[in-house]
Amino acid sequence: MATATYKVLGQSAPSATTETDLYTVPASTETIVSTVTVANRSASDATFRISVSVNGAATANKDYIIYDATCAGYGLQAFTMGFTMDATDKIRIYASSANLSFNVFGSEIA
């Protein structure tokens, strides 16, 4: 019988203008992503991107679920997602500033 583990799936404060892996689904596991948050630790607005790549493939235009959205200075954005991912799928992030923090929450099912 499958067991669900509810947890923080990933956290990152990426370098500016650098695509970064936020979460990779472990082998023999499926994942349900419930929430993604973006927090701006600076007074200046910043933009960000979030993509989901099947089987860890290179990011393509079709993978973006958020593209160049703005997070206001000292702001927080929370996205309730509810999407599923299979083993080796990846969530990647990109930020215009090094002052953004990303968190992803959900359940791993093994």
Coordinates of C-alpha atoms in Angstrom, one line a residue, residues 38-47 70-76 96-101:
V38 CA 7.6 33.3 -3.3
A39 CA 8.9 35.9 -0.7
N40 CA 10.7 39.1 -1.6
R41 CA 13.3 40.0 1.0
S42 CA 14.0 43.4 -0.5
A43 CA 12.2 46.7 -0.9
S44 CA 12.6 46.5 -4.7
D45 CA 10.1 44.6 -6.9
A46 CA 11.5 41.5 -8.6
T47 CA 10.2 39.1 -11.3
T70 CA 6.2 40.4 -10.2
C71 CA 6.7 40.0 -6.5
A72 CA 6.4 43.5 -4.8
G73 CA 9.1 44.7 -2.4
Y74 CA 8.8 42.8 0.9
G75 CA 5.9 41.0 -0.7
L76 CA 4.7 37.4 -0.6
S96 CA 15.6 38.6 -11.5
S97 CA 17.0 39.3 -8.0
A98 CA 18.9 37.3 -5.4
N99 CA 16.5 38.5 -2.8
L100 CA 13.6 36.1 -3.6
S101 CA 13.0 32.9 -1.5

